[in-house]
XYZ file of C-alpha atoms in Angstrom:
350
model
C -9.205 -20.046 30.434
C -6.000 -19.062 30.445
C -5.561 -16.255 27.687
C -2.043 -15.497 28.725
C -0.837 -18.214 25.872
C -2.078 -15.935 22.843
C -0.431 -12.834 24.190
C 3.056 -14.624 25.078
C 5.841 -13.547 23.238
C 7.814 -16.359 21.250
C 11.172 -16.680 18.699
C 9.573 -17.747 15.193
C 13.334 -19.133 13.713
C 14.573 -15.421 13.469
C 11.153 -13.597 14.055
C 10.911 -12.343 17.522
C 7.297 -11.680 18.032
C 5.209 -10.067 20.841
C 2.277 -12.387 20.698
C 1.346 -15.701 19.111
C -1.538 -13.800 17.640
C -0.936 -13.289 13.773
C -3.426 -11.360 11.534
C -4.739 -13.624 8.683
C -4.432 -12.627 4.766
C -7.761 -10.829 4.173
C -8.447 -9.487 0.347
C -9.629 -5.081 1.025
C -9.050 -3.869 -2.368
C -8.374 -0.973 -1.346
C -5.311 -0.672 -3.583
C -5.304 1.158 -7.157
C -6.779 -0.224 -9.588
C -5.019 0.803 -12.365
C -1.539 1.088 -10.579
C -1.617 -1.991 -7.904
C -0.282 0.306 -5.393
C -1.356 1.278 -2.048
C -1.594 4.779 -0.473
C -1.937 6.167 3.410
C -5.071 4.003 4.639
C -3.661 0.632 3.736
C -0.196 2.386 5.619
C -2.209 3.291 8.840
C -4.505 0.324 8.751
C -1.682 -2.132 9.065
C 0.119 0.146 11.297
C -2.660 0.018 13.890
C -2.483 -3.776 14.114
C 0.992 -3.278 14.907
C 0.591 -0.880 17.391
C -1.896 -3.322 18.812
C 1.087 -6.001 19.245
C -0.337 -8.421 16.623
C 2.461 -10.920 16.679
C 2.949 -11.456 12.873
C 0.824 -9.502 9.923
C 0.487 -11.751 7.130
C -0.824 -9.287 4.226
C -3.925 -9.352 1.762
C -3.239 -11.408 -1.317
C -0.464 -9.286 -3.684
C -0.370 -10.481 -7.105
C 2.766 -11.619 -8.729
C 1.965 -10.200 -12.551
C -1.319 -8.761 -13.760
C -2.672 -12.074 -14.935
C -3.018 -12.890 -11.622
C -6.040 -10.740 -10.372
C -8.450 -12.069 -9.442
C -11.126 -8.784 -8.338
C -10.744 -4.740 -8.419
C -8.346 -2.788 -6.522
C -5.534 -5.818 -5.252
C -2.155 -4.508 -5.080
C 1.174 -5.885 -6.711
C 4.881 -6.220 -6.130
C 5.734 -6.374 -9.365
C 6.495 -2.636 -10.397
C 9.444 -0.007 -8.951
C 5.978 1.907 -8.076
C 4.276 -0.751 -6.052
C 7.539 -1.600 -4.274
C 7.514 2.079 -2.987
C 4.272 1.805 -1.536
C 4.720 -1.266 0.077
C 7.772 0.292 1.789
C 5.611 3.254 3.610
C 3.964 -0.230 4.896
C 6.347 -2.252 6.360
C 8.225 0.970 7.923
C 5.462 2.189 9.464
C 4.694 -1.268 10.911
C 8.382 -1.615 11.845
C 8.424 1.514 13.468
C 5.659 -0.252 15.772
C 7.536 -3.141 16.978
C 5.793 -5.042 14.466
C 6.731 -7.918 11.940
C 4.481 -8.281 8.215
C 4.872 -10.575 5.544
C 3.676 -10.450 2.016
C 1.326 -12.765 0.649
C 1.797 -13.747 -3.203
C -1.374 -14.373 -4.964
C -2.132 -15.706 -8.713
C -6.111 -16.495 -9.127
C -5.254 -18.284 -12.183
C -8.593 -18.917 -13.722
C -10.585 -17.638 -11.252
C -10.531 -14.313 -13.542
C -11.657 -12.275 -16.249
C -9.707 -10.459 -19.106
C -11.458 -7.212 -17.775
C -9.120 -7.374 -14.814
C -6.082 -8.579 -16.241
C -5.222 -5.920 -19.134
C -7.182 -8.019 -21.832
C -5.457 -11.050 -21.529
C -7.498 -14.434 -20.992
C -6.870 -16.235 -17.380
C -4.479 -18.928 -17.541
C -4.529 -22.086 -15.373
C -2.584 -26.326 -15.592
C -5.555 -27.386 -17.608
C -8.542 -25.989 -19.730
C -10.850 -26.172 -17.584
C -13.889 -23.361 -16.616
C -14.630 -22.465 -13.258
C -18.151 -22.324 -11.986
C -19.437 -18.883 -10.720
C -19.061 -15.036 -11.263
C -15.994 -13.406 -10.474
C -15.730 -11.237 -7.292
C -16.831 -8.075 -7.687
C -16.908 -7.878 -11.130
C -20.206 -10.332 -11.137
C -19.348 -12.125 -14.736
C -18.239 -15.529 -15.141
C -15.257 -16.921 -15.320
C -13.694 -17.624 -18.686
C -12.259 -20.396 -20.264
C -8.919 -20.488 -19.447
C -5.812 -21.058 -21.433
C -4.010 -24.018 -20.682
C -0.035 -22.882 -19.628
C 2.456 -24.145 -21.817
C 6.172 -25.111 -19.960
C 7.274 -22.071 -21.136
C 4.639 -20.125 -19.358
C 4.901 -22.304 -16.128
C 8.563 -21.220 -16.265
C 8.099 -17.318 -16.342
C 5.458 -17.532 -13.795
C 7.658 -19.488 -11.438
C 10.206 -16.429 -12.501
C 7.238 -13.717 -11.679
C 6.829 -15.034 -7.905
C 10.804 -15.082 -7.664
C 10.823 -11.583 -8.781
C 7.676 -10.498 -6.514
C 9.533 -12.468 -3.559
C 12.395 -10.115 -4.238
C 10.537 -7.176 -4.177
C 9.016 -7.474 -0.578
C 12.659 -8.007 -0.020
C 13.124 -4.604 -1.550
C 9.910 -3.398 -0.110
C 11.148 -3.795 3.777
C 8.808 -7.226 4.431
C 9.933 -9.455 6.851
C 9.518 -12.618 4.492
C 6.713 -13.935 2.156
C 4.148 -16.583 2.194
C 2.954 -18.190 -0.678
C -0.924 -18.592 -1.228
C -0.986 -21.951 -2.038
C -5.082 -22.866 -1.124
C -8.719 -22.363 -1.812
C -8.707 -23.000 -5.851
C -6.361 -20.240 -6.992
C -3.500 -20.940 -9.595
C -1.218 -23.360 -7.085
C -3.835 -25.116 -5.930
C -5.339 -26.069 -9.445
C -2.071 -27.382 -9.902
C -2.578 -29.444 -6.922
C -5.557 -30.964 -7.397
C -6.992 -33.933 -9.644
C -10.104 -31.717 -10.486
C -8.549 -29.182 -12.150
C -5.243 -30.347 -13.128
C -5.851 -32.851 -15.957
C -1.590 -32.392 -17.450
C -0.439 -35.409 -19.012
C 3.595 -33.972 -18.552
C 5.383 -33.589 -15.899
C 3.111 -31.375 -14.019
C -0.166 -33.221 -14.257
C -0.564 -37.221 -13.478
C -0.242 -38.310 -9.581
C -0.231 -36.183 -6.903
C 3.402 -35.737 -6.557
C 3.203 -34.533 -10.222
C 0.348 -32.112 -9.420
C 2.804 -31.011 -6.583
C 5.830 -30.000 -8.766
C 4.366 -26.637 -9.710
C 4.051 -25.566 -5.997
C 7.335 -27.216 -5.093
C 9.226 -25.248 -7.350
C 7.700 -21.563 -6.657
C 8.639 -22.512 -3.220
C 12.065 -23.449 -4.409
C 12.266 -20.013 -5.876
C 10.729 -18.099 -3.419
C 13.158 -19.357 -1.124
C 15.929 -18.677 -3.094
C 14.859 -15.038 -2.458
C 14.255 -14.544 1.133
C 15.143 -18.188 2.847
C 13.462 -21.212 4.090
C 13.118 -19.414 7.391
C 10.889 -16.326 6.159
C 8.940 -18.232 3.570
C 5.642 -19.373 4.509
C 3.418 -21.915 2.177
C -0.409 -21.098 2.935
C -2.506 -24.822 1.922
C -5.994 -26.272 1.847
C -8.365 -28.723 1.405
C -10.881 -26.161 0.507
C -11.811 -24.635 -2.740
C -13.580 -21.211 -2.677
C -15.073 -22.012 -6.110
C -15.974 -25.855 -5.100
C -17.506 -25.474 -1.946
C -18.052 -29.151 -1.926
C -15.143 -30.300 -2.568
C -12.825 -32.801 -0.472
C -10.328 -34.818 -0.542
C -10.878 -38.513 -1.029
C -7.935 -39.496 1.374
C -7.020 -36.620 3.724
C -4.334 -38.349 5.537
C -2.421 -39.090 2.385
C -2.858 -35.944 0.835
C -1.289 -34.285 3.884
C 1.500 -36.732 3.913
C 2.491 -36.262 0.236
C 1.931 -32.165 0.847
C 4.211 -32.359 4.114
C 7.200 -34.583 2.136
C 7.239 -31.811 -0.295
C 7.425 -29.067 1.861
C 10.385 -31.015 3.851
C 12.364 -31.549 0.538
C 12.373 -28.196 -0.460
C 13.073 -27.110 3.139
C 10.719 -24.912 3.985
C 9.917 -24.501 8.112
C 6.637 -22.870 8.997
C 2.763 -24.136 7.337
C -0.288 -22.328 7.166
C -2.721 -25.198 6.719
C -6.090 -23.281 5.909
C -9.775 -24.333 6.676
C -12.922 -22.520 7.462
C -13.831 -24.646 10.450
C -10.550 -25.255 12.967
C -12.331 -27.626 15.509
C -14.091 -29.790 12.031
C -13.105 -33.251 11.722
C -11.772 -34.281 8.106
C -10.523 -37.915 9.114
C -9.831 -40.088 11.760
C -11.387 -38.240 14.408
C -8.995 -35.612 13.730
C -8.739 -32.152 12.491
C -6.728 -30.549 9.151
C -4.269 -29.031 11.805
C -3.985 -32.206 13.696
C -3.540 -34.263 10.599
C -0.577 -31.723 9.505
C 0.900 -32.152 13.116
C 0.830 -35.341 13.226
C 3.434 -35.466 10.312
C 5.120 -31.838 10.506
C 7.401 -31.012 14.008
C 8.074 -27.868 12.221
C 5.888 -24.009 12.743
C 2.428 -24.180 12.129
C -0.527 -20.905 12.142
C -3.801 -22.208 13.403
C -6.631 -20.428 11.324
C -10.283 -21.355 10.917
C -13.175 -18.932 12.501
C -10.824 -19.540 15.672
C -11.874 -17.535 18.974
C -9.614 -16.953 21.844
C -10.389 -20.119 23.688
C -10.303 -22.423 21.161
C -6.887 -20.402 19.943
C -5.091 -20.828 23.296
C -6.479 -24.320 23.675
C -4.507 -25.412 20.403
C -1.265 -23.714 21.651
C -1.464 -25.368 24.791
C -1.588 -28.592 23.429
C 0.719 -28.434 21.132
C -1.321 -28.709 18.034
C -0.567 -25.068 16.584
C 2.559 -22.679 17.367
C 0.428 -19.307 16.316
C -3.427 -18.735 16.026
C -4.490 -16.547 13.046
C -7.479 -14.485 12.846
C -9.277 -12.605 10.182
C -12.519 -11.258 10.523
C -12.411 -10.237 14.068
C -9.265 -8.148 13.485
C -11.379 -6.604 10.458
C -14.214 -5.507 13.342
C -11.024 -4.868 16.172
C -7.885 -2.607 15.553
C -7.617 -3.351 19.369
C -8.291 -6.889 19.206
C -5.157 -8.094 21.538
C -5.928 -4.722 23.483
C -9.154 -6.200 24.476
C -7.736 -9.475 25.249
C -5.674 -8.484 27.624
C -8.377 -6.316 29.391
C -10.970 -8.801 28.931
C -12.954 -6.191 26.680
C -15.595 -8.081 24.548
C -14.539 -8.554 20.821
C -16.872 -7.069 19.045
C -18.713 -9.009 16.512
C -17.614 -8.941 12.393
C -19.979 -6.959 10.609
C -19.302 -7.231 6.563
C -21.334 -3.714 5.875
C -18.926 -1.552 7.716
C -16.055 -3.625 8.581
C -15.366 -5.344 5.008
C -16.714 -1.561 3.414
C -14.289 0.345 4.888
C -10.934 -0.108 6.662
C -10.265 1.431 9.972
């Protein structure tokens, strides 16, 4: 095996990173509750993947607006305040060598008034989830059904968040665009039911992403915007598309029209067939030429594999960089990775 490919260095469009390894968005909640900001630990917790050379450090989810949490103690980017935090962040990551992105997160109904000031979730259709919000352990509520007004100021709210990591010191932004959260029930037939220009056929159900990307770019660039996508729901585990191929297609036109460079197609299982004989990142290269992150309970092998053949540019990982602040440390010295354990490692962040 010839590790060497994860710890290369490479030129991401204006990103000069020091290893193809990038650290995955993971939610910690570890932010204030009540003020969405972070404090010291989130500062030294991102600065020791840094310090570890972690090629790109893609943040946990950061909600545009306060209708948009999802679970106790995520931060924002939305207040002077939160900006400020963020800043300690990136410049102490910075100071390592390192590169970090935001994430932008809206659960949209995957919520509960209790977390969002009092105010009901809002999502493309009304339509209640299935399940007990995280954390908080109560179900999800009905959700109110966005009006083209309120699709407008929420496009506005991720413009404005996008210009805050600007603010903040982050090196660009990706958009969270997967697993059931407000974008993605946009995107999909089950829980987009719009009979206007946002709801019908698929490139309908697309126009809500397409134009937060448009926006988001408008902020920080094509070049430092990132678009994270799925065929997975967390709150329909069983869910999947009917044709993946054409799916992926009508995803990968809209990301070219709008202009946007590097993908983060997201799955839980990288080496899982989902048509054809082929895998979700296979499927996405076989229509993108463009930057794509690998993620999916990847290990080293498996990682360097994909990068050798051409089928990923950069290999994500989450959990184990949860268990390892040394993780490309150990990779170079051939130290075991030791093994994700979600009483300590998801409990506490070190």
């Amino acid at each position: 095996m010839d590790k060497n490919e994860l710890l290369n260095p490479i030129r991401i469009l204006n990103w000069s990173l020091k290893t193809k390894v990038v650290m995955a968005p993971m939610t910690r909640s570890f932010a204030n509750n009540h003020t969405g900001t972070v404090g010291e630990d989130i500062v030294n917790y991102y600065r020791r993947r840094a310090k570890d050379c972690i090629g790109l450090i893609i943040t946990e989810g950061i909600i545009p607006s306060l209708r948009g949490k999802g679970t106790f103690g995520v931060p924002g980017l939305y207040t002077n305040a939160q900006i400020d935090s963020w800043r300690r962040v990136t410049e102490a990551v910075h100071a390592e060598g390192g590169k970090i992105v935001a994430q932008l997160w809206h659960v949209g109904r995957l919520t509960h008034h209790e977390l969002t000031g009092g105010i009901p979730p809002q999502a493309p259709s009304i339509l209640k989830a299935d399940g007990l919000v995280h954390r908080l352990r109560k179900p999800y509520e009905v959700p109110e059904e966005m009006s083209l007004d309120d699709i407008k100021k929420v496009i506005q709210e991720y413009a404005l968040a996008a210009r805050n990591a600007v603010k903040a010191g982050f090196d660009g932004v990706e958009i969270h665009g997967a697993h059931g959260y407000l974008i993605d029930q946009f995107n999909s037939e089950v829980t987009n039911k719009r009979t206007d220009e946002f709801g019908g056929d698929i490139f309908n159900r697309l126009l809500f992403m397409k134009e937060v990307l448009k926006a988001v770019i408008s902020e920080v660039g094509k070049d430092k915007t990132i678009i994270r996508f799925s065929e997975i729901k967390d709150d329909i585990p069983s869910y999947r598309w009917a044709n993946p191929e054409e799916n992926i297609k009508a995803f990968i036109q809209v990301f070219s029209e709008v202009g946007i460079q590097i993908l983060h197609p997201s799955t839980n299982n990288f080496t899982g067939k989902i048509a054809n004989g082929m895998t979700f990142h296979e499927l996405v290269r076989k229509y993108w030429d463009g930057i794509i992150i690998g993620v999916g309970n990847l290990n080293v092998e498996t990682a360097s594999e994909a990068i050798k053949k051409g089928t990923i540019d950069l290999a994500a990982f989450g959990r184990p960089l949860l268990a390892n602040p040394d993780f490309v440390h150990k990779i170079k010295e051939g130290i075991p990775i030791k093994p994700y354990e979600a009483a300590t490692d998801l409990k506490y962040l070190n």
